[in-house]
Amino acid sequence: MRLSYFHSPDRVPAEGMADAAVAIDVLRATTTMAWALHNGAEAIQAFADLAQLDAAASAWPDDQSLRAGERGGQKLEGFDLGNSPLAVTPERIGGRRIFMSTTNGTRALDRVRSAPMLLTAALVNRSAVAQRLLQHRPEQIWMVGSGWEGAYSLEDSLAAGALADALLEGSGASLLDLAGNDETCAAHALWQQWKDQPEALLRLASHGQRLQRLGDHDADLACCATVDSLTVVPSQDEPGVLRLS
Amino acid sequence: MRLSYFHSPDRVPAEGMADAAVAIDVLRATTTMAWALHNGAEAIQAFADLAQLDAAASAWPDDQSLRAGERGGQKLEGFDLGNSPLAVTPERIGGRRIFMSTTNGTRALDRVRSAPMLLTAALVNRSAVAQRLLQHRPEQIWMVGSGWEGAYSLEDSLAAGALADALLEGSGASLLDLAGNDETCAAHALWQQWKDQPEALLRLASHGQRLQRLGDHDADLACCATVDSLTVVPSQDEPGVLRLS
């Protein structure tokens, strides 16, 4: 296994594709996806483009679907859900397909949708994703952060480092052998430095600060910072559609 | 003071300019610049473009100039010097102007040459640069890494984190107050994690591995990893020209 981390979708190499890709958007898309599937959603269908989301959702029965849309940290008008992991309760989403578009998270997924194995990870399901990768041992693994509008993201790097740490421990490999690029080594150091206070790092991160300024996001931040609270592994099983597998 | 770090020249904001900028290329341009000025070079004149370097150097007396050129880690044919900090001895470069172009380091300098205060930093002169900034307390400080052909660089991030750490200590500010972006926080964590073994991190970095594969770079790596071995602060005092000030 060689594990590379790309800070944002636009840093993913233009040529080629990894054997496995892991999309990460800790605040909050991939945290919310993990919670939604854990709580019984039929599937998550992700869209970078809102018009495509509308077209796909309209073709689905109303009582079996929900629209989740977020831009700039806030729920889009007319949508059923925003991007909060606390809103995807079993009562609300059980058995339904969630048609989802977020500012940043869905772009990362879109960039690596041709990978033979495509998973989503956040702090909440870090160990579960690591276990899945250790079962399959793909030769090349790419982790893709979401960033904020293409910029580097501290919280996605923390999760990338947390996943790297679990893979190091599970495989017995050295960092020199496992790390496919410098970004992976730096993410691992970030995790080593902050693993005992992940919520403090999320609050220090620029996107965490943005959510705090919007107000009413304390419970979301605490939820997104809880490491290994879930055992689900969201996995793409048809283009753009994530299910538990 | 607000301290932001950009991983490579292409990540520097297109609009505006900081009050002070710090160009970083630990392996090896800004390490070599610090050693050259410490050892008595009259000035370093940096060029991203080789044709411009040739034109400027040709207008200078032969016995008062040297050409330093590196691409891909190796000295350019026909040049007096490559990019090794060990080659810029007092005997070789004392009193001379060095006309210099390197794969990555000179691009970072070029990108921020309009900053009112422009310094170069490496691990070797980290504390000296921090002291200079603490004397002036510029409101906005941008650190610019060089990267390898635009990619993220582990060794430049280590130096950025080392500089951030010295500024935190010298100013008494918190990381939340000082850090202008997520990259600064991550660089600081990298430094915290690796400060006791900087040479090991340089050897883990992809560019450090590249130099090891080229062979004969052990002394260079050790030199570049020595924290605070110099007290010089290279500073731009006319466009593209660095001197001690």
Coordinates of C-alpha atoms in Angstrom, one line a residue, chain A:
Chain A
M1 CA 0.0 0.0 0.0
R2 CA 1.1 3.5 -0.9
L3 CA -1.0 6.3 0.7
S4 CA -1.0 9.8 -0.9
Y5 CA -3.0 12.8 0.4
F6 CA -4.2 15.6 -1.8
H7 CA -5.3 18.8 0.0
S8 CA -8.1 19.6 -2.4
P9 CA -9.7 18.1 -5.6
D10 CA -7.6 20.4 -7.8
R11 CA -4.4 18.9 -6.5
V12 CA -5.3 15.4 -7.6
P13 CA -3.1 14.3 -10.5
A14 CA -4.6 15.0 -13.9
E15 CA -3.4 11.6 -15.2
G16 CA -4.3 8.1 -13.9
M17 CA -6.4 7.0 -10.9
A18 CA -5.6 5.2 -7.7
D19 CA -6.8 1.6 -6.9
A20 CA -8.8 3.1 -4.0
A21 CA -9.8 6.7 -3.2
V22 CA -11.0 8.2 0.1
A23 CA -13.0 11.5 0.0
I24 CA -12.8 13.5 3.2
D25 CA -14.9 16.5 4.3
V26 CA -14.9 16.5 8.1
L27 CA -16.9 19.8 8.3
R28 CA -19.3 18.4 7.4
A29 CA -20.3 16.4 4.3
T30 CA -18.5 13.1 5.0
T31 CA -19.4 13.2 8.7
T32 CA -23.1 13.7 7.7
M33 CA -22.9 10.9 5.0
A34 CA -21.6 8.5 7.6
W35 CA -24.4 9.4 10.1
A36 CA -27.1 9.3 7.4
L37 CA -26.2 5.8 6.3
H38 CA -25.7 4.6 9.9
N39 CA -29.2 5.9 10.7
G40 CA -30.8 4.0 7.8
A41 CA -30.8 6.1 4.7
E42 CA -31.2 3.9 1.6
A43 CA -28.3 5.7 -0.2
I44 CA -26.6 9.1 -0.6
Q45 CA -26.5 10.4 -4.2
A46 CA -23.9 13.2 -4.4
F47 CA -24.0 16.1 -6.9
A48 CA -21.5 18.9 -7.5
D49 CA -24.2 20.6 -9.7
L50 CA -27.5 21.7 -8.3
A51 CA -29.5 21.4 -11.6
Q52 CA -28.4 17.8 -11.9
L53 CA -29.5 17.2 -8.3
D54 CA -32.9 18.6 -9.0
A55 CA -33.4 16.5 -12.2
A56 CA -32.4 13.3 -10.4
A57 CA -34.5 14.0 -7.2
S58 CA -37.6 14.9 -9.2
A59 CA -37.5 11.4 -10.8
W60 CA -37.7 9.8 -7.4
P61 CA -40.9 9.3 -5.3
D62 CA -41.4 12.1 -2.8
D63 CA -41.8 9.9 0.2
Q64 CA -38.6 8.0 -0.5
S65 CA -36.3 11.0 -1.1
L66 CA -34.9 14.1 0.6
R67 CA -32.9 17.0 -0.8
A68 CA -29.8 18.1 1.2
G69 CA -28.1 21.2 0.0
E70 CA -25.6 23.5 1.6
R71 CA -23.6 26.6 0.4
G72 CA -21.4 28.7 2.6
G73 CA -22.2 26.7 5.7
Q74 CA -26.0 27.3 5.4
K75 CA -29.0 25.2 4.3
L76 CA -30.2 26.1 0.8
E77 CA -33.7 27.5 0.6
G78 CA -36.3 25.0 -0.4
F79 CA -34.1 22.0 0.6
D80 CA -35.2 19.4 3.2
L81 CA -31.8 19.3 4.9
G82 CA -28.6 21.3 5.1
N83 CA -25.3 19.7 6.0
S84 CA -25.7 18.9 9.7
P85 CA -24.9 15.4 10.9
L86 CA -27.4 16.0 13.7
A87 CA -30.3 16.5 11.3
V88 CA -30.1 13.1 9.7
T89 CA -32.0 11.2 12.4
P90 CA -33.6 7.8 11.8
E91 CA -37.1 9.3 11.9
R92 CA -36.2 11.8 9.3
I93 CA -34.2 9.8 6.8
G94 CA -34.8 6.1 7.4
G95 CA -35.3 4.2 4.1
R96 CA -34.9 7.3 2.0
R97 CA -32.4 8.3 -0.6
I98 CA -30.6 11.6 0.1
F99 CA -29.8 13.8 -2.9
M100 CA -27.0 15.9 -1.7
S101 CA -24.8 18.8 -2.8
T102 CA -22.4 20.8 -0.5
T103 CA -20.0 23.6 -1.1
N104 CA -16.9 21.5 -1.1
G105 CA -17.4 17.9 -0.1
T106 CA -19.3 16.7 -3.2
R107 CA -16.5 18.1 -5.5
A108 CA -13.9 15.9 -3.9
L109 CA -16.1 12.8 -4.5
D110 CA -16.8 13.9 -8.1
R111 CA -13.0 14.2 -8.8
V112 CA -12.3 10.5 -7.9
R113 CA -15.6 8.9 -8.9
S114 CA -13.8 6.7 -11.4
A115 CA -11.7 4.9 -8.7
P116 CA -12.4 1.1 -8.6
M117 CA -13.0 1.5 -4.8
L118 CA -14.3 4.8 -3.5
L119 CA -15.0 5.4 0.2
T120 CA -15.8 8.4 2.3
A121 CA -14.1 9.1 5.6
A122 CA -14.3 11.5 8.5
L123 CA -13.1 11.4 12.0
V124 CA -16.3 9.6 13.1
N125 CA -15.5 6.5 10.9
R126 CA -11.7 6.7 10.6
S127 CA -10.9 3.2 12.0
A128 CA -13.7 1.5 10.1
V129 CA -12.4 2.9 6.8
A130 CA -8.8 1.8 7.8
Q131 CA -10.1 -1.7 8.5
R132 CA -11.7 -1.9 5.1
L133 CA -8.5 -0.7 3.3
L134 CA -6.5 -3.2 5.3
Q135 CA -8.8 -6.1 4.2
H136 CA -8.2 -5.2 0.5
R137 CA -4.7 -3.7 0.6
P138 CA -5.0 -1.6 -2.6
E139 CA -1.6 -0.8 -4.0
Q140 CA -2.3 2.9 -4.5
I141 CA -4.6 4.8 -2.1
W142 CA -5.5 8.5 -2.6
M143 CA -7.0 10.5 0.1
V144 CA -8.7 13.7 -1.2
G145 CA -9.5 16.6 1.1
S146 CA -12.2 19.1 0.3
G147 CA -10.8 22.3 1.4
W148 CA -12.8 25.5 1.4
E149 CA -13.2 26.6 -2.2
G150 CA -9.9 24.9 -3.2
A151 CA -7.8 26.0 -0.2
Y152 CA -6.0 23.7 2.3
S153 CA -8.2 22.4 5.1
L154 CA -6.9 21.8 8.6
E155 CA -9.7 19.5 9.7
D156 CA -9.5 17.3 6.5
S157 CA -5.8 17.0 7.1
L158 CA -6.4 15.9 10.7
A159 CA -8.7 13.1 9.4
A160 CA -6.2 12.1 6.7
G161 CA -3.5 11.9 9.3
A162 CA -5.8 9.9 11.6
L163 CA -6.4 7.4 8.8
A164 CA -2.7 7.2 8.0
D165 CA -2.0 6.5 11.6
A166 CA -4.5 3.6 11.7
L167 CA -3.0 2.2 8.5
L168 CA 0.5 2.4 9.9
E169 CA -0.5 0.6 13.0
G170 CA -2.6 -2.0 11.1
S171 CA 0.0 -2.8 8.5
G172 CA 3.2 -2.5 10.5
A173 CA 4.7 -0.4 7.7
S174 CA 7.0 2.5 8.3
L175 CA 5.9 6.1 7.4
L176 CA 8.7 6.1 4.7
D177 CA 7.2 2.9 3.2
L178 CA 3.5 3.9 3.4
A179 CA 3.6 7.6 2.6
G180 CA 3.3 8.3 -1.1
N181 CA 3.8 12.0 -0.8
D182 CA 4.9 14.8 1.6
E183 CA 1.3 15.7 2.4
T184 CA 0.7 12.3 4.0
C185 CA 3.7 12.8 6.3
A186 CA 2.5 16.3 7.3
A187 CA -1.0 15.1 8.0
H188 CA 0.3 12.3 10.1
A189 CA 2.3 14.8 12.2
L190 CA -0.8 17.0 12.6
W191 CA -2.7 14.0 13.9
Q192 CA 0.1 13.0 16.3
Q193 CA 0.2 16.6 17.7
W194 CA -3.6 17.1 18.1
K195 CA -5.1 13.6 18.5
D196 CA -5.9 14.2 22.2
Q197 CA -7.9 17.4 21.4
P198 CA -9.5 17.1 17.9
E199 CA -12.4 19.4 18.7
A200 CA -9.9 22.2 19.7
L201 CA -8.3 21.8 16.3
L202 CA -11.6 21.9 14.5
R203 CA -12.4 25.2 16.3
L204 CA -9.0 26.6 15.4
A205 CA -9.5 25.7 11.7
S206 CA -10.8 28.5 9.5
H207 CA -13.9 26.6 8.5
G208 CA -14.6 25.8 12.2
Q209 CA -14.2 29.5 13.0
R210 CA -16.7 30.3 10.1
L211 CA -19.2 27.9 11.6
Q212 CA -18.8 29.4 15.0
R213 CA -19.4 32.9 13.6
L214 CA -22.6 31.6 12.0
G215 CA -23.7 30.5 15.5
D216 CA -25.6 27.4 16.7
H217 CA -22.9 25.0 15.5
D218 CA -21.4 23.8 18.8
A219 CA -23.2 20.4 18.7
D220 CA -22.1 19.9 15.1
L221 CA -18.5 20.6 15.9
A222 CA -18.6 18.2 18.8
C223 CA -20.2 15.5 16.6
C224 CA -17.7 16.0 13.8
A225 CA -14.7 15.8 16.2
T226 CA -15.7 12.5 17.8
V227 CA -13.2 10.0 16.6
D228 CA -14.5 6.5 15.8
S229 CA -18.1 7.0 17.0
L230 CA -19.4 5.0 14.0
T231 CA -18.4 1.7 12.3
V232 CA -20.0 2.4 8.9
V233 CA -18.0 2.6 5.6
P234 CA -19.9 4.6 2.9
S235 CA -18.8 3.2 -0.4
Q236 CA -19.7 4.0 -4.0
D237 CA -21.6 1.1 -5.6
E238 CA -22.8 2.9 -8.7
P239 CA -21.6 6.2 -10.1
G240 CA -22.2 9.0 -7.5
V241 CA -24.3 6.7 -5.2
L242 CA -22.9 5.8 -1.8
R243 CA -24.2 2.9 0.3
L244 CA -23.0 0.7 3.1
S245 CA -21.3 -2.4 1.8

